[in-house]
Amino acid sequence: MGGIGLIRILVLGLCFFLTGIPFVSIDAFAEDNPPDKIPFSISNSKGRPEKGKKEERSPWIGMETRYTLIRYEKLDDLKKFDGKVNFLPSDFSLKSLFSETAPQELEGKVRRKIDALYERVQEILDMRKRTEKKVVIELHPNKKSLKQAYHRLFGGELYVRALYVYEINTIFINIDDIHEGMLAHELAHAIIDNYLTTRPPRAAAEILAIYVHTHLFKKTKSYDPFE
Protein backbone atom coordinates (compact mmCIF):
# COMPACT_ATOMS: atom_id res chain seq x y z
CA MET A 1 0.00 0.00 0.00
CA GLY A 2 1.37 3.41 -0.94
CA GLY A 3 2.14 6.03 1.66
CA ILE A 4 -0.55 8.36 0.28
CA GLY A 5 -3.18 5.64 0.53
CA LEU A 6 -2.20 4.87 4.12
CA ILE A 7 -2.34 8.54 5.10
CA ARG A 8 -5.76 8.85 3.45
CA ILE A 9 -7.12 5.92 5.45
CA LEU A 10 -5.76 7.29 8.73
CA VAL A 11 -7.20 10.74 8.03
CA LEU A 12 -10.60 9.27 7.22
CA GLY A 13 -10.47 7.21 10.39
CA LEU A 14 -9.70 10.34 12.42
CA CYS A 15 -12.60 12.17 10.78
CA PHE A 16 -15.03 9.39 11.72
CA PHE A 17 -13.67 9.39 15.26
CA LEU A 18 -14.05 13.15 15.67
CA THR A 19 -17.65 13.16 14.42
CA GLY A 20 -18.70 11.13 17.44
CA ILE A 21 -20.52 8.40 15.50
CA PRO A 22 -21.33 5.47 17.84
CA PHE A 23 -19.09 2.45 17.46
CA VAL A 24 -21.52 0.13 15.71
CA SER A 25 -19.53 -1.54 12.98
CA ILE A 26 -20.81 -1.63 9.44
CA ASP A 27 -17.72 -2.42 7.41
CA ALA A 28 -18.64 -1.76 3.82
CA PHE A 29 -17.67 -1.19 0.21
CA ALA A 30 -18.77 2.22 -1.14
CA GLU A 31 -20.67 2.29 -4.42
CA ASP A 32 -18.69 5.13 -5.96
CA ASN A 33 -15.39 3.23 -5.82
CA PRO A 34 -14.17 1.19 -8.80
CA PRO A 35 -14.21 -2.62 -8.24
CA ASP A 36 -10.44 -2.82 -7.79
CA LYS A 37 -10.37 -0.24 -4.98
CA ILE A 38 -11.19 -0.92 -1.34
CA PRO A 39 -12.64 2.16 0.37
CA PHE A 40 -12.59 2.97 4.05
CA SER A 41 -15.01 0.95 6.20
CA ILE A 42 -17.67 3.03 7.87
CA SER A 43 -19.63 2.90 11.10
CA ASN A 44 -23.25 3.95 11.19
CA SER A 45 -25.45 4.97 14.11
CA LYS A 46 -28.30 3.00 12.52
CA GLY A 47 -26.26 -0.18 12.43
CA ARG A 48 -28.20 -2.03 15.15
CA PRO A 49 -31.45 -3.88 14.35
CA GLU A 50 -34.51 -2.67 16.24
CA LYS A 51 -35.54 -4.95 19.10
CA GLY A 52 -38.57 -7.06 18.39
CA LYS A 53 -38.60 -6.07 14.73
CA LYS A 54 -39.21 -9.04 12.46
CA GLU A 55 -37.91 -9.11 8.95
CA GLU A 56 -40.49 -9.98 6.28
CA ARG A 57 -38.81 -11.91 3.50
CA SER A 58 -38.98 -15.11 1.53
CA PRO A 59 -37.70 -18.23 3.33
CA TRP A 60 -33.95 -18.69 3.26
CA ILE A 61 -32.20 -21.89 2.30
CA GLY A 62 -29.32 -22.50 4.69
CA MET A 63 -26.10 -24.45 4.36
CA GLU A 64 -23.33 -24.75 6.91
CA THR A 65 -19.60 -24.87 6.32
CA ARG A 66 -16.82 -25.34 8.83
CA TYR A 67 -16.60 -21.61 9.50
CA THR A 68 -19.73 -19.99 8.04
CA LEU A 69 -23.49 -20.21 7.65
CA ILE A 70 -24.55 -19.36 4.10
CA ARG A 71 -28.11 -18.21 3.37
CA TYR A 72 -29.59 -17.97 -0.10
CA GLU A 73 -33.07 -17.87 -1.62
CA LYS A 74 -32.78 -20.26 -4.57
CA LEU A 75 -30.31 -22.66 -6.12
CA ASP A 76 -29.60 -20.33 -9.05
CA ASP A 77 -28.31 -17.74 -6.55
CA LEU A 78 -25.86 -20.26 -5.12
CA LYS A 79 -24.71 -21.23 -8.63
CA LYS A 80 -24.12 -17.59 -9.53
CA PHE A 81 -22.26 -16.98 -6.27
CA ASP A 82 -20.05 -19.98 -6.98
CA GLY A 83 -19.21 -18.57 -10.39
CA LYS A 84 -18.39 -15.09 -9.08
CA VAL A 85 -16.06 -16.13 -6.23
CA ASN A 86 -13.00 -17.65 -7.87
CA PHE A 87 -10.92 -19.11 -5.09
CA LEU A 88 -10.25 -22.80 -5.51
CA PRO A 89 -8.90 -25.15 -2.83
CA SER A 90 -5.88 -27.20 -3.82
CA ASP A 91 -7.98 -30.36 -4.34
CA PHE A 92 -10.03 -28.73 -7.15
CA SER A 93 -9.33 -29.66 -10.75
CA LEU A 94 -10.08 -27.76 -13.97
CA LYS A 95 -12.57 -30.48 -14.83
CA SER A 96 -14.58 -29.84 -11.66
CA LEU A 97 -14.43 -26.10 -12.32
CA PHE A 98 -16.17 -26.26 -15.71
CA SER A 99 -18.41 -29.31 -15.23
CA GLU A 100 -22.11 -29.08 -14.42
CA THR A 101 -22.79 -30.10 -10.82
CA ALA A 102 -25.81 -31.52 -9.04
CA PRO A 103 -27.23 -29.48 -6.11
CA GLN A 104 -25.47 -31.66 -3.53
CA GLU A 105 -22.18 -31.41 -5.42
CA LEU A 106 -22.61 -27.65 -5.80
CA GLU A 107 -23.08 -27.22 -2.06
CA GLY A 108 -19.97 -29.32 -1.40
CA LYS A 109 -17.99 -27.24 -3.89
CA VAL A 110 -19.09 -23.97 -2.28
CA ARG A 111 -18.31 -25.31 1.21
CA ARG A 112 -14.75 -26.21 0.24
CA LYS A 113 -14.26 -22.92 -1.59
CA ILE A 114 -15.54 -20.69 1.23
CA ASP A 115 -13.68 -22.59 3.95
CA ALA A 116 -10.48 -22.39 1.90
CA LEU A 117 -10.98 -18.63 1.48
CA TYR A 118 -11.66 -18.24 5.22
CA GLU A 119 -8.49 -20.18 6.10
CA ARG A 120 -6.50 -18.12 3.59
CA VAL A 121 -7.66 -14.92 5.28
CA GLN A 122 -6.70 -16.41 8.66
CA GLU A 123 -3.27 -17.27 7.25
CA ILE A 124 -2.65 -13.76 5.92
CA LEU A 125 -3.74 -12.19 9.21
CA ASP A 126 -1.99 -14.89 11.28
CA MET A 127 -5.25 -15.18 13.28
CA ARG A 128 -6.07 -18.88 13.37
CA LYS A 129 -8.14 -19.14 16.53
CA ARG A 130 -11.31 -21.23 16.11
CA THR A 131 -14.41 -19.29 17.17
CA GLU A 132 -17.61 -20.94 18.37
CA LYS A 133 -19.96 -18.64 16.46
CA LYS A 134 -19.84 -18.88 12.71
CA VAL A 135 -20.08 -15.84 10.50
CA VAL A 136 -23.32 -15.64 8.50
CA ILE A 137 -23.10 -14.83 4.78
CA GLU A 138 -26.39 -13.62 3.27
CA LEU A 139 -26.49 -13.94 -0.51
CA HIS A 140 -28.85 -11.37 -1.97
CA PRO A 141 -29.59 -11.83 -5.67
CA ASN A 142 -29.21 -8.18 -6.65
CA LYS A 143 -28.66 -4.61 -5.48
CA LYS A 144 -32.37 -3.99 -4.89
CA SER A 145 -32.69 -7.02 -2.61
CA LEU A 146 -29.66 -5.95 -0.59
CA LYS A 147 -31.03 -2.43 -0.13
CA GLN A 148 -34.42 -3.81 0.94
CA ALA A 149 -32.79 -6.10 3.52
CA TYR A 150 -30.81 -3.18 4.93
CA HIS A 151 -33.90 -0.99 5.15
CA ARG A 152 -35.92 -3.70 6.90
CA LEU A 153 -33.22 -4.26 9.50
CA PHE A 154 -31.77 -0.80 10.05
CA GLY A 155 -34.00 1.76 8.34
CA GLY A 156 -32.74 4.35 5.90
CA GLU A 157 -30.99 3.90 2.58
CA LEU A 158 -27.96 1.75 1.81
CA TYR A 159 -25.21 3.44 -0.19
CA VAL A 160 -22.56 0.71 -0.09
CA ARG A 161 -21.88 -2.41 -2.15
CA ALA A 162 -21.46 -4.96 0.67
CA LEU A 163 -21.21 -4.85 4.44
CA TYR A 164 -20.31 -6.77 7.58
CA VAL A 165 -22.21 -6.04 10.81
CA TYR A 166 -20.38 -7.12 13.94
CA GLU A 167 -23.40 -7.02 16.27
CA ILE A 168 -25.12 -9.81 14.32
CA ASN A 169 -21.90 -11.32 12.89
CA THR A 170 -23.31 -11.20 9.37
CA ILE A 171 -21.94 -10.35 5.94
CA PHE A 172 -24.50 -8.98 3.48
CA ILE A 173 -23.58 -9.22 -0.21
CA ASN A 174 -25.13 -8.64 -3.61
CA ILE A 175 -24.36 -11.59 -5.89
CA ASP A 176 -24.41 -9.33 -8.95
CA ASP A 177 -21.53 -7.36 -7.44
CA ILE A 178 -19.17 -9.71 -5.61
CA HIS A 179 -15.72 -11.17 -6.14
CA GLU A 180 -13.33 -13.16 -4.01
CA GLY A 181 -11.33 -10.09 -2.95
CA MET A 182 -14.43 -8.30 -1.69
CA LEU A 183 -15.61 -11.35 0.25
CA ALA A 184 -12.12 -11.87 1.69
CA HIS A 185 -12.15 -8.23 2.82
CA GLU A 186 -15.44 -8.68 4.72
CA LEU A 187 -14.32 -12.05 6.13
CA ALA A 188 -11.21 -10.29 7.40
CA HIS A 189 -13.36 -7.88 9.41
CA ALA A 190 -15.30 -10.80 10.90
CA ILE A 191 -12.13 -12.69 11.81
CA ILE A 192 -10.40 -9.63 13.29
CA ASP A 193 -13.41 -8.59 15.37
CA ASN A 194 -13.93 -12.09 16.77
CA TYR A 195 -10.26 -12.94 17.28
CA LEU A 196 -9.07 -10.08 19.45
CA THR A 197 -10.23 -9.66 23.04
CA THR A 198 -10.61 -5.93 22.40
CA ARG A 199 -11.69 -4.94 18.92
CA PRO A 200 -9.15 -2.68 17.19
CA PRO A 201 -9.81 0.91 16.07
CA ARG A 202 -11.71 1.14 12.82
CA ALA A 203 -8.79 2.58 10.85
CA ALA A 204 -6.47 -0.22 12.02
CA ALA A 205 -9.01 -2.93 11.16
CA GLU A 206 -9.52 -1.42 7.72
CA ILE A 207 -5.79 -1.38 7.01
CA LEU A 208 -5.64 -5.08 7.88
CA ALA A 209 -8.67 -5.89 5.71
CA ILE A 210 -7.13 -4.03 2.76
CA TYR A 211 -3.89 -5.93 3.32
CA VAL A 212 -5.83 -9.19 3.07
CA HIS A 213 -7.45 -8.16 -0.21
CA THR A 214 -4.20 -7.04 -1.83
CA HIS A 215 -2.28 -10.15 -0.69
CA LEU A 216 -4.94 -12.78 -1.32
CA PHE A 217 -3.01 -14.44 -4.15
CA LYS A 218 0.49 -13.56 -3.01
CA LYS A 219 2.84 -15.85 -1.14
CA THR A 220 2.58 -15.42 2.62
CA LYS A 221 5.81 -15.21 4.55
CA SER A 222 5.93 -17.33 7.69
CA TYR A 223 7.70 -15.96 10.74
CA ASP A 224 9.71 -17.96 13.25
CA PRO A 225 8.78 -16.66 16.75
CA PHE A 226 12.29 -17.50 17.95
CA GLU A 227 14.11 -15.51 15.28
PDB file of C-alpha atoms in Angstrom:
ATOM      1  CA  MET A   1       0.000   0.000   0.000  1.00  0.00           C
ATOM      2  CA  GLY A   2       1.368   3.409  -0.938  1.00  0.00           C
ATOM      3  CA  GLY A   3       2.139   6.033   1.664  1.00  0.00           C
ATOM      4  CA  ILE A   4      -0.546   8.357   0.282  1.00  0.00           C
ATOM      5  CA  GLY A   5      -3.185   5.644   0.532  1.00  0.00           C
ATOM      6  CA  LEU A   6      -2.203   4.874   4.122  1.00  0.00           C
ATOM      7  CA  ILE A   7      -2.336   8.542   5.096  1.00  0.00           C
ATOM      8  CA  ARG A   8      -5.757   8.845   3.448  1.00  0.00           C
ATOM      9  CA  ILE A   9      -7.119   5.920   5.454  1.00  0.00           C
ATOM     10  CA  LEU A  10      -5.765   7.293   8.733  1.00  0.00           C
ATOM     11  CA  VAL A  11      -7.203  10.743   8.029  1.00  0.00           C
ATOM     12  CA  LEU A  12     -10.599   9.265   7.221  1.00  0.00           C
ATOM     13  CA  GLY A  13     -10.474   7.207  10.394  1.00  0.00           C
ATOM     14  CA  LEU A  14      -9.697  10.340  12.421  1.00  0.00           C
ATOM     15  CA  CYS A  15     -12.605  12.165  10.779  1.00  0.00           C
ATOM     16  CA  PHE A  16     -15.025   9.394  11.722  1.00  0.00           C
ATOM     17  CA  PHE A  17     -13.671   9.394  15.259  1.00  0.00           C
ATOM     18  CA  LEU A  18     -14.048  13.145  15.675  1.00  0.00           C
ATOM     19  CA  THR A  19     -17.648  13.165  14.420  1.00  0.00           C
ATOM     20  CA  GLY A  20     -18.703  11.129  17.438  1.00  0.00           C
ATOM     21  CA  ILE A  21     -20.516   8.403  15.503  1.00  0.00           C
ATOM     22  CA  PRO A  22     -21.328   5.474  17.841  1.00  0.00           C
ATOM     23  CA  PHE A  23     -19.093   2.454  17.460  1.00  0.00           C
ATOM     24  CA  VAL A  24     -21.523   0.128  15.713  1.00  0.00           C
ATOM     25  CA  SER A  25     -19.528  -1.542  12.982  1.00  0.00           C
ATOM     26  CA  ILE A  26     -20.810  -1.633   9.444  1.00  0.00           C
ATOM     27  CA  ASP A  27     -17.716  -2.417   7.407  1.00  0.00           C
ATOM     28  CA  ALA A  28     -18.642  -1.755   3.816  1.00  0.00           C
ATOM     29  CA  PHE A  29     -17.671  -1.185   0.208  1.00  0.00           C
ATOM     30  CA  ALA A  30     -18.767   2.221  -1.136  1.00  0.00           C
ATOM     31  CA  GLU A  31     -20.667   2.294  -4.415  1.00  0.00           C
ATOM     32  CA  ASP A  32     -18.691   5.127  -5.955  1.00  0.00           C
ATOM     33  CA  ASN A  33     -15.391   3.235  -5.821  1.00  0.00           C
ATOM     34  CA  PRO A  34     -14.167   1.186  -8.804  1.00  0.00           C
ATOM     35  CA  PRO A  35     -14.208  -2.619  -8.237  1.00  0.00           C
ATOM     36  CA  ASP A  36     -10.436  -2.816  -7.794  1.00  0.00           C
ATOM     37  CA  LYS A  37     -10.365  -0.239  -4.981  1.00  0.00           C
ATOM     38  CA  ILE A  38     -11.188  -0.918  -1.337  1.00  0.00           C
ATOM     39  CA  PRO A  39     -12.642   2.156   0.373  1.00  0.00           C
ATOM     40  CA  PHE A  40     -12.589   2.969   4.050  1.00  0.00           C
ATOM     41  CA  SER A  41     -15.006   0.947   6.204  1.00  0.00           C
ATOM     42  CA  ILE A  42     -17.672   3.035   7.874  1.00  0.00           C
ATOM     43  CA  SER A  43     -19.626   2.896  11.099  1.00  0.00           C
ATOM     44  CA  ASN A  44     -23.247   3.955  11.191  1.00  0.00           C
ATOM     45  CA  SER A  45     -25.451   4.968  14.110  1.00  0.00           C
ATOM     46  CA  LYS A  46     -28.296   2.998  12.520  1.00  0.00           C
ATOM     47  CA  GLY A  47     -26.260  -0.183  12.432  1.00  0.00           C
ATOM     48  CA  ARG A  48     -28.203  -2.034  15.150  1.00  0.00           C
ATOM     49  CA  PRO A  49     -31.449  -3.877  14.354  1.00  0.00           C
ATOM     50  CA  GLU A  50     -34.513  -2.666  16.242  1.00  0.00           C
ATOM     51  CA  LYS A  51     -35.537  -4.945  19.101  1.00  0.00           C
ATOM     52  CA  GLY A  52     -38.575  -7.058  18.390  1.00  0.00           C
ATOM     53  CA  LYS A  53     -38.604  -6.072  14.732  1.00  0.00           C
ATOM     54  CA  LYS A  54     -39.212  -9.037  12.458  1.00  0.00           C
ATOM     55  CA  GLU A  55     -37.908  -9.111   8.947  1.00  0.00           C
ATOM     56  CA  GLU A  56     -40.487  -9.979   6.279  1.00  0.00           C
ATOM     57  CA  ARG A  57     -38.812 -11.910   3.503  1.00  0.00           C
ATOM     58  CA  SER A  58     -38.980 -15.112   1.535  1.00  0.00           C
ATOM     59  CA  PRO A  59     -37.702 -18.232   3.334  1.00  0.00           C
ATOM     60  CA  TRP A  60     -33.947 -18.693   3.264  1.00  0.00           C
ATOM     61  CA  ILE A  61     -32.203 -21.893   2.304  1.00  0.00           C
ATOM     62  CA  GLY A  62     -29.324 -22.501   4.689  1.00  0.00           C
ATOM     63  CA  MET A  63     -26.097 -24.446   4.365  1.00  0.00           C
ATOM     64  CA  GLU A  64     -23.329 -24.753   6.909  1.00  0.00           C
ATOM     65  CA  THR A  65     -19.595 -24.871   6.319  1.00  0.00           C
ATOM     66  CA  ARG A  66     -16.818 -25.342   8.830  1.00  0.00           C
ATOM     67  CA  TYR A  67     -16.595 -21.605   9.505  1.00  0.00           C
ATOM     68  CA  THR A  68     -19.729 -19.993   8.042  1.00  0.00           C
ATOM     69  CA  LEU A  69     -23.495 -20.208   7.649  1.00  0.00           C
ATOM     70  CA  ILE A  70     -24.553 -19.362   4.099  1.00  0.00           C
ATOM     71  CA  ARG A  71     -28.112 -18.212   3.372  1.00  0.00           C
ATOM     72  CA  TYR A  72     -29.587 -17.969  -0.104  1.00  0.00           C
ATOM     73  CA  GLU A  73     -33.068 -17.870  -1.625  1.00  0.00           C
ATOM     74  CA  LYS A  74     -32.784 -20.258  -4.568  1.00  0.00           C
ATOM     75  CA  LEU A  75     -30.307 -22.657  -6.125  1.00  0.00           C
ATOM     76  CA  ASP A  76     -29.596 -20.329  -9.050  1.00  0.00           C
ATOM     77  CA  ASP A  77     -28.311 -17.743  -6.549  1.00  0.00           C
ATOM     78  CA  LEU A  78     -25.859 -20.256  -5.123  1.00  0.00           C
ATOM     79  CA  LYS A  79     -24.707 -21.230  -8.630  1.00  0.00           C
ATOM     80  CA  LYS A  80     -24.119 -17.595  -9.528  1.00  0.00           C
ATOM     81  CA  PHE A  81     -22.259 -16.976  -6.273  1.00  0.00           C
ATOM     82  CA  ASP A  82     -20.050 -19.984  -6.981  1.00  0.00           C
ATOM     83  CA  GLY A  83     -19.212 -18.567 -10.395  1.00  0.00           C
ATOM     84  CA  LYS A  84     -18.386 -15.086  -9.081  1.00  0.00           C
ATOM     85  CA  VAL A  85     -16.057 -16.132  -6.234  1.00  0.00           C
ATOM     86  CA  ASN A  86     -12.998 -17.649  -7.870  1.00  0.00           C
ATOM     87  CA  PHE A  87     -10.919 -19.112  -5.094  1.00  0.00           C
ATOM     88  CA  LEU A  88     -10.250 -22.798  -5.505  1.00  0.00           C
ATOM     89  CA  PRO A  89      -8.898 -25.154  -2.829  1.00  0.00           C
ATOM     90  CA  SER A  90      -5.878 -27.203  -3.820  1.00  0.00           C
ATOM     91  CA  ASP A  91      -7.978 -30.356  -4.341  1.00  0.00           C
ATOM     92  CA  PHE A  92     -10.032 -28.725  -7.151  1.00  0.00           C
ATOM     93  CA  SER A  93      -9.329 -29.655 -10.750  1.00  0.00           C
ATOM     94  CA  LEU A  94     -10.077 -27.761 -13.969  1.00  0.00           C
ATOM     95  CA  LYS A  95     -12.567 -30.484 -14.826  1.00  0.00           C
ATOM     96  CA  SER A  96     -14.582 -29.842 -11.662  1.00  0.00           C
ATOM     97  CA  LEU A  97     -14.427 -26.096 -12.317  1.00  0.00           C
ATOM     98  CA  PHE A  98     -16.168 -26.263 -15.707  1.00  0.00           C
ATOM     99  CA  SER A  99     -18.406 -29.307 -15.232  1.00  0.00           C
ATOM    100  CA  GLU A 100     -22.108 -29.078 -14.423  1.00  0.00           C
ATOM    101  CA  THR A 101     -22.786 -30.102 -10.820  1.00  0.00           C
ATOM    102  CA  ALA A 102     -25.807 -31.521  -9.035  1.00  0.00           C
ATOM    103  CA  PRO A 103     -27.230 -29.483  -6.110  1.00  0.00           C
ATOM    104  CA  GLN A 104     -25.471 -31.659  -3.533  1.00  0.00           C
ATOM    105  CA  GLU A 105     -22.180 -31.411  -5.420  1.00  0.00           C
ATOM    106  CA  LEU A 106     -22.605 -27.651  -5.800  1.00  0.00           C
ATOM    107  CA  GLU A 107     -23.077 -27.223  -2.055  1.00  0.00           C
ATOM    108  CA  GLY A 108     -19.975 -29.320  -1.401  1.00  0.00           C
ATOM    109  CA  LYS A 109     -17.989 -27.241  -3.890  1.00  0.00           C
ATOM    110  CA  VAL A 110     -19.094 -23.967  -2.282  1.00  0.00           C
ATOM    111  CA  ARG A 111     -18.313 -25.313   1.205  1.00  0.00           C
ATOM    112  CA  ARG A 112     -14.748 -26.207   0.241  1.00  0.00           C
ATOM    113  CA  LYS A 113     -14.258 -22.922  -1.590  1.00  0.00           C
ATOM    114  CA  ILE A 114     -15.538 -20.686   1.234  1.00  0.00           C
ATOM    115  CA  ASP A 115     -13.680 -22.586   3.954  1.00  0.00           C
ATOM    116  CA  ALA A 116     -10.482 -22.394   1.901  1.00  0.00           C
ATOM    117  CA  LEU A 117     -10.980 -18.632   1.480  1.00  0.00           C
ATOM    118  CA  TYR A 118     -11.663 -18.243   5.217  1.00  0.00           C
ATOM    119  CA  GLU A 119      -8.493 -20.176   6.102  1.00  0.00           C
ATOM    120  CA  ARG A 120      -6.500 -18.123   3.594  1.00  0.00           C
ATOM    121  CA  VAL A 121      -7.662 -14.918   5.284  1.00  0.00           C
ATOM    122  CA  GLN A 122      -6.696 -16.412   8.663  1.00  0.00           C
ATOM    123  CA  GLU A 123      -3.271 -17.269   7.254  1.00  0.00           C
ATOM    124  CA  ILE A 124      -2.646 -13.760   5.923  1.00  0.00           C
ATOM    125  CA  LEU A 125      -3.736 -12.192   9.213  1.00  0.00           C
ATOM    126  CA  ASP A 126      -1.994 -14.892  11.280  1.00  0.00           C
ATOM    127  CA  MET A 127      -5.245 -15.180  13.276  1.00  0.00           C
ATOM    128  CA  ARG A 128      -6.074 -18.876  13.371  1.00  0.00           C
ATOM    129  CA  LYS A 129      -8.140 -19.139  16.534  1.00  0.00           C
ATOM    130  CA  ARG A 130     -11.306 -21.230  16.112  1.00  0.00           C
ATOM    131  CA  THR A 131     -14.408 -19.294  17.167  1.00  0.00           C
ATOM    132  CA  GLU A 132     -17.612 -20.937  18.366  1.00  0.00           C
ATOM    133  CA  LYS A 133     -19.963 -18.642  16.461  1.00  0.00           C
ATOM    134  CA  LYS A 134     -19.839 -18.884  12.709  1.00  0.00           C
ATOM    135  CA  VAL A 135     -20.085 -15.838  10.498  1.00  0.00           C
ATOM    136  CA  VAL A 136     -23.316 -15.644   8.498  1.00  0.00           C
ATOM    137  CA  ILE A 137     -23.104 -14.826   4.782  1.00  0.00           C
ATOM    138  CA  GLU A 138     -26.386 -13.624   3.270  1.00  0.00           C
ATOM    139  CA  LEU A 139     -26.489 -13.941  -0.510  1.00  0.00           C
ATOM    140  CA  HIS A 140     -28.850 -11.367  -1.972  1.00  0.00           C
ATOM    141  CA  PRO A 141     -29.595 -11.832  -5.671  1.00  0.00           C
ATOM    142  CA  ASN A 142     -29.207  -8.181  -6.648  1.00  0.00           C
ATOM    143  CA  LYS A 143     -28.665  -4.610  -5.480  1.00  0.00           C
ATOM    144  CA  LYS A 144     -32.368  -3.990  -4.895  1.00  0.00           C
ATOM    145  CA  SER A 145     -32.693  -7.017  -2.609  1.00  0.00           C
ATOM    146  CA  LEU A 146     -29.659  -5.952  -0.586  1.00  0.00           C
ATOM    147  CA  LYS A 147     -31.033  -2.428  -0.132  1.00  0.00           C
ATOM    148  CA  GLN A 148     -34.419  -3.814   0.938  1.00  0.00           C
ATOM    149  CA  ALA A 149     -32.785  -6.095   3.524  1.00  0.00           C
ATOM    150  CA  TYR A 150     -30.807  -3.185   4.933  1.00  0.00           C
ATOM    151  CA  HIS A 151     -33.903  -0.991   5.145  1.00  0.00           C
ATOM    152  CA  ARG A 152     -35.923  -3.697   6.904  1.00  0.00           C
ATOM    153  CA  LEU A 153     -33.221  -4.261   9.503  1.00  0.00           C
ATOM    154  CA  PHE A 154     -31.770  -0.801  10.055  1.00  0.00           C
ATOM    155  CA  GLY A 155     -33.996   1.764   8.338  1.00  0.00           C
ATOM    156  CA  GLY A 156     -32.736   4.351   5.897  1.00  0.00           C
ATOM    157  CA  GLU A 157     -30.985   3.900   2.581  1.00  0.00           C
ATOM    158  CA  LEU A 158     -27.963   1.751   1.807  1.00  0.00           C
ATOM    159  CA  TYR A 159     -25.206   3.435  -0.193  1.00  0.00           C
ATOM    160  CA  VAL A 160     -22.556   0.709  -0.091  1.00  0.00           C
ATOM    161  CA  ARG A 161     -21.878  -2.407  -2.150  1.00  0.00           C
ATOM    162  CA  ALA A 162     -21.457  -4.958   0.665  1.00  0.00           C
ATOM    163  CA  LEU A 163     -21.212  -4.853   4.441  1.00  0.00           C
ATOM    164  CA  TYR A 164     -20.307  -6.769   7.584  1.00  0.00           C
ATOM    165  CA  VAL A 165     -22.213  -6.038  10.807  1.00  0.00           C
ATOM    166  CA  TYR A 166     -20.376  -7.124  13.937  1.00  0.00           C
ATOM    167  CA  GLU A 167     -23.400  -7.017  16.268  1.00  0.00           C
ATOM    168  CA  ILE A 168     -25.118  -9.815  14.323  1.00  0.00           C
ATOM    169  CA  ASN A 169     -21.903 -11.317  12.894  1.00  0.00           C
ATOM    170  CA  THR A 170     -23.310 -11.202   9.374  1.00  0.00           C
ATOM    171  CA  ILE A 171     -21.945 -10.348   5.939  1.00  0.00           C
ATOM    172  CA  PHE A 172     -24.498  -8.978   3.478  1.00  0.00           C
ATOM    173  CA  ILE A 173     -23.580  -9.219  -0.208  1.00  0.00           C
ATOM    174  CA  ASN A 174     -25.125  -8.636  -3.611  1.00  0.00           C
ATOM    175  CA  ILE A 175     -24.359 -11.587  -5.885  1.00  0.00           C
ATOM    176  CA  ASP A 176     -24.411  -9.327  -8.946  1.00  0.00           C
ATOM    177  CA  ASP A 177     -21.533  -7.362  -7.438  1.00  0.00           C
ATOM    178  CA  ILE A 178     -19.175  -9.708  -5.610  1.00  0.00           C
ATOM    179  CA  HIS A 179     -15.721 -11.168  -6.142  1.00  0.00           C
ATOM    180  CA  GLU A 180     -13.325 -13.164  -4.013  1.00  0.00           C
ATOM    181  CA  GLY A 181     -11.333 -10.087  -2.953  1.00  0.00           C
ATOM    182  CA  MET A 182     -14.428  -8.298  -1.687  1.00  0.00           C
ATOM    183  CA  LEU A 183     -15.608 -11.350   0.245  1.00  0.00           C
ATOM    184  CA  ALA A 184     -12.120 -11.868   1.690  1.00  0.00           C
ATOM    185  CA  HIS A 185     -12.146  -8.226   2.818  1.00  0.00           C
ATOM    186  CA  GLU A 186     -15.436  -8.677   4.715  1.00  0.00           C
ATOM    187  CA  LEU A 187     -14.318 -12.049   6.129  1.00  0.00           C
ATOM    188  CA  ALA A 188     -11.207 -10.287   7.401  1.00  0.00           C
ATOM    189  CA  HIS A 189     -13.355  -7.882   9.407  1.00  0.00           C
ATOM    190  CA  ALA A 190     -15.302 -10.801  10.898  1.00  0.00           C
ATOM    191  CA  ILE A 191     -12.126 -12.693  11.805  1.00  0.00           C
ATOM    192  CA  ILE A 192     -10.403  -9.627  13.288  1.00  0.00           C
ATOM    193  CA  ASP A 193     -13.414  -8.586  15.372  1.00  0.00           C
ATOM    194  CA  ASN A 194     -13.927 -12.086  16.765  1.00  0.00           C
ATOM    195  CA  TYR A 195     -10.256 -12.941  17.277  1.00  0.00           C
ATOM    196  CA  LEU A 196      -9.070 -10.079  19.451  1.00  0.00           C
ATOM    197  CA  THR A 197     -10.234  -9.661  23.041  1.00  0.00           C
ATOM    198  CA  THR A 198     -10.607  -5.932  22.402  1.00  0.00           C
ATOM    199  CA  ARG A 199     -11.686  -4.936  18.925  1.00  0.00           C
ATOM    200  CA  PRO A 200      -9.147  -2.681  17.185  1.00  0.00           C
ATOM    201  CA  PRO A 201      -9.808   0.909  16.070  1.00  0.00           C
ATOM    202  CA  ARG A 202     -11.715   1.144  12.818  1.00  0.00           C
ATOM    203  CA  ALA A 203      -8.789   2.577  10.848  1.00  0.00           C
ATOM    204  CA  ALA A 204      -6.469  -0.219  12.020  1.00  0.00           C
ATOM    205  CA  ALA A 205      -9.014  -2.926  11.164  1.00  0.00           C
ATOM    206  CA  GLU A 206      -9.524  -1.418   7.720  1.00  0.00           C
ATOM    207  CA  ILE A 207      -5.795  -1.377   7.009  1.00  0.00           C
ATOM    208  CA  LEU A 208      -5.636  -5.084   7.878  1.00  0.00           C
ATOM    209  CA  ALA A 209      -8.671  -5.890   5.707  1.00  0.00           C
ATOM    210  CA  ILE A 210      -7.131  -4.033   2.758  1.00  0.00           C
ATOM    211  CA  TYR A 211      -3.887  -5.929   3.322  1.00  0.00           C
ATOM    212  CA  VAL A 212      -5.832  -9.195   3.074  1.00  0.00           C
ATOM    213  CA  HIS A 213      -7.450  -8.162  -0.209  1.00  0.00           C
ATOM    214  CA  THR A 214      -4.198  -7.044  -1.828  1.00  0.00           C
ATOM    215  CA  HIS A 215      -2.277 -10.149  -0.687  1.00  0.00           C
ATOM    216  CA  LEU A 216      -4.941 -12.781  -1.316  1.00  0.00           C
ATOM    217  CA  PHE A 217      -3.005 -14.437  -4.152  1.00  0.00           C
ATOM    218  CA  LYS A 218       0.494 -13.557  -3.007  1.00  0.00           C
ATOM    219  CA  LYS A 219       2.836 -15.850  -1.141  1.00  0.00           C
ATOM    220  CA  THR A 220       2.581 -15.421   2.616  1.00  0.00           C
ATOM    221  CA  LYS A 221       5.814 -15.215   4.548  1.00  0.00           C
ATOM    222  CA  SER A 222       5.931 -17.335   7.690  1.00  0.00           C
ATOM    223  CA  TYR A 223       7.702 -15.958  10.741  1.00  0.00           C
ATOM    224  CA  ASP A 224       9.713 -17.956  13.251  1.00  0.00           C
ATOM    225  CA  PRO A 225       8.784 -16.658  16.745  1.00  0.00           C
ATOM    226  CA  PHE A 226      12.286 -17.504  17.953  1.00  0.00           C
ATOM    227  CA  GLU A 227      14.112 -15.511  15.276  1.00  0.00           C
TER     228      GLU A 227
END
